[in-house]
Coordinates of C-alpha atoms in Angstrom, one line a residue:
X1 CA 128.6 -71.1 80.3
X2 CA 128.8 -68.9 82.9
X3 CA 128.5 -70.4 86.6
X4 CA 128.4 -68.5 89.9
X5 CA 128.6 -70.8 93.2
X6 CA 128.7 -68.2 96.5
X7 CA 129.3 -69.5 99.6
X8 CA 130.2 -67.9 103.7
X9 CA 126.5 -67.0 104.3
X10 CA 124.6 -68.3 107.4
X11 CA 124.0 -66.7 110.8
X12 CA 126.5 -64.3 112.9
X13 CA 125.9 -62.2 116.0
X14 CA 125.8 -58.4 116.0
X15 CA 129.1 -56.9 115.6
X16 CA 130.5 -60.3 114.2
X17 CA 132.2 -60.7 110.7
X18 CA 131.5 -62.7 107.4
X19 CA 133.8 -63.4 104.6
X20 CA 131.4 -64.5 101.2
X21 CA 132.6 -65.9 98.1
X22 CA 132.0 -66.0 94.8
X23 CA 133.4 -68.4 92.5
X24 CA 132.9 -67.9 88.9
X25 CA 133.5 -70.4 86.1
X26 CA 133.2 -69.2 82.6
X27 CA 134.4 -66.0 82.9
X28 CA 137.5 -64.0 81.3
X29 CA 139.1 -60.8 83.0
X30 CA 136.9 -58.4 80.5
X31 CA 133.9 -59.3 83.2
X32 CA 132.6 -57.3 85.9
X33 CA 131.2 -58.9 88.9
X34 CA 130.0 -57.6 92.0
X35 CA 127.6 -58.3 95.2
X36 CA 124.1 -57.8 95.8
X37 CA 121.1 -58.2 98.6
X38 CA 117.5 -58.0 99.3
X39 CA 116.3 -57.7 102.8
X40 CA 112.7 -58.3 103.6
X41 CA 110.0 -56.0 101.9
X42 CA 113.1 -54.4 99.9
X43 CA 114.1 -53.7 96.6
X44 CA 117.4 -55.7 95.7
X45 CA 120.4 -53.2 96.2
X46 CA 123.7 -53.1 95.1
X47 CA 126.6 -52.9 97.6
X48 CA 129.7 -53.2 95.2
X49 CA 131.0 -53.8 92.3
X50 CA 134.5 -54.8 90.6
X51 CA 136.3 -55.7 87.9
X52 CA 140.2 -55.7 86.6
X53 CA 140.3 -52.1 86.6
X54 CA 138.5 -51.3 89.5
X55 CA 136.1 -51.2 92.4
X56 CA 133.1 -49.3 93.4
X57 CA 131.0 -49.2 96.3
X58 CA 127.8 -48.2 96.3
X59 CA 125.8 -45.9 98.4
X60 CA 124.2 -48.2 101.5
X61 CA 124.1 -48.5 104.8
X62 CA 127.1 -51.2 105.0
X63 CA 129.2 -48.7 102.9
X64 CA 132.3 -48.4 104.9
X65 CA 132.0 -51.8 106.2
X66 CA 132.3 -53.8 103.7
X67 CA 135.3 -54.7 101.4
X68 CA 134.9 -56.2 98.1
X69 CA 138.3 -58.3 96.7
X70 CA 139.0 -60.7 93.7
X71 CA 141.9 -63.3 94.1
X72 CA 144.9 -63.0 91.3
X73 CA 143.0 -65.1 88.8
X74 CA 139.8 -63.0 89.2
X75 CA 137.5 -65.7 89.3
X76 CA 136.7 -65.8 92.8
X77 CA 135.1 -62.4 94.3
X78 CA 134.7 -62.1 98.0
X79 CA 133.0 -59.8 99.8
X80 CA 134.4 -59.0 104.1
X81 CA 131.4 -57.7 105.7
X82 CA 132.1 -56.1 109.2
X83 CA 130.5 -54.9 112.3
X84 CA 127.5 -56.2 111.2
X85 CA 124.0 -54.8 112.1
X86 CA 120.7 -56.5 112.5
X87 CA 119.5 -54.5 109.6
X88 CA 122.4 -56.2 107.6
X89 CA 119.8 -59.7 107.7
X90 CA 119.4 -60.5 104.0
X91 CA 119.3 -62.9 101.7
X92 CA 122.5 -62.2 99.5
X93 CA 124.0 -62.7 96.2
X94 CA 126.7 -61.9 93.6
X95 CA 126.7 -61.6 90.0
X96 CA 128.4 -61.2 86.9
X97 CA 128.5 -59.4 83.2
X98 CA 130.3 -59.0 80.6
X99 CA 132.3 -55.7 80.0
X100 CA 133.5 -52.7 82.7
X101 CA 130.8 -50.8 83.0
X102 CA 128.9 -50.9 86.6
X103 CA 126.4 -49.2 85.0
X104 CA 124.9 -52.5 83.0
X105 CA 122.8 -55.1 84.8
X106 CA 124.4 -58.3 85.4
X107 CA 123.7 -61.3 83.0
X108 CA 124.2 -64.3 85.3
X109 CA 123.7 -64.6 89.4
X110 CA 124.5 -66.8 91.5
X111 CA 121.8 -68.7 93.8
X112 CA 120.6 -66.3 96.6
X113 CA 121.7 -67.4 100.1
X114 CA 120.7 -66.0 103.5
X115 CA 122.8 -64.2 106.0
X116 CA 121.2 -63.4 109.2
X117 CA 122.6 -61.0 112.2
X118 CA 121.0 -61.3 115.3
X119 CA 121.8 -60.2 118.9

């Protein structure tokens, strides 16, 4: 059984720096995982994705600020969020599927957790 247990969100001032994790249990190196958000009176968005081949990062408003990372085991998936921007408040998640292809919606998340960014 797949199991996704994030952690690193909470509250950080404007132009301050988060680190979130993702550790996954259940999961082989043919799975993709990546990171997601909803901010208020938003649809949930996609900010990046990766697996053992590769990464990808999709088309936001933290693109270029963010940096997604697995450790060598690839279980863990952390995502570096930087200069971060009022707008970045959000409650956050990650997820996982099976397979390499970004393109498929995840099959298991992890519980959604709130980062908040205020001046």
């Amino acid at each position: 059984q797949v199991k996704l247990v994030e952690s690193g969100g909470g509250s950080v001032e404007t132009g301050g720096s988060l680190r979130l994790t993702c550790e996954a249990s259940g999961i082989t190196n043919t799975y993709s995982m990546g990171w997601f958000r909803q901010s208020p009176g938003k649809r949930r968005e996609r900010l990046a994705v990766i697996n053992s081949r590769r990464t990808h990062y999709d088309d936001t408003a933290v693109k270029g600020r963010i940096t997604i990372a697995k450790d060598s085991a690839g279980n863990t998936v952390y995502l570096q969020m930087n200069n971060l921007k009022a707008e970045d408040t959000a409650m956050y998640s990650c997820a996982a599927w099976h397979g390499f292809d970004f393109a498929r919606s995840p099959d298991y998340w992890g519980q959604e957790f709130q980062v908040t960014v205020s001046s």
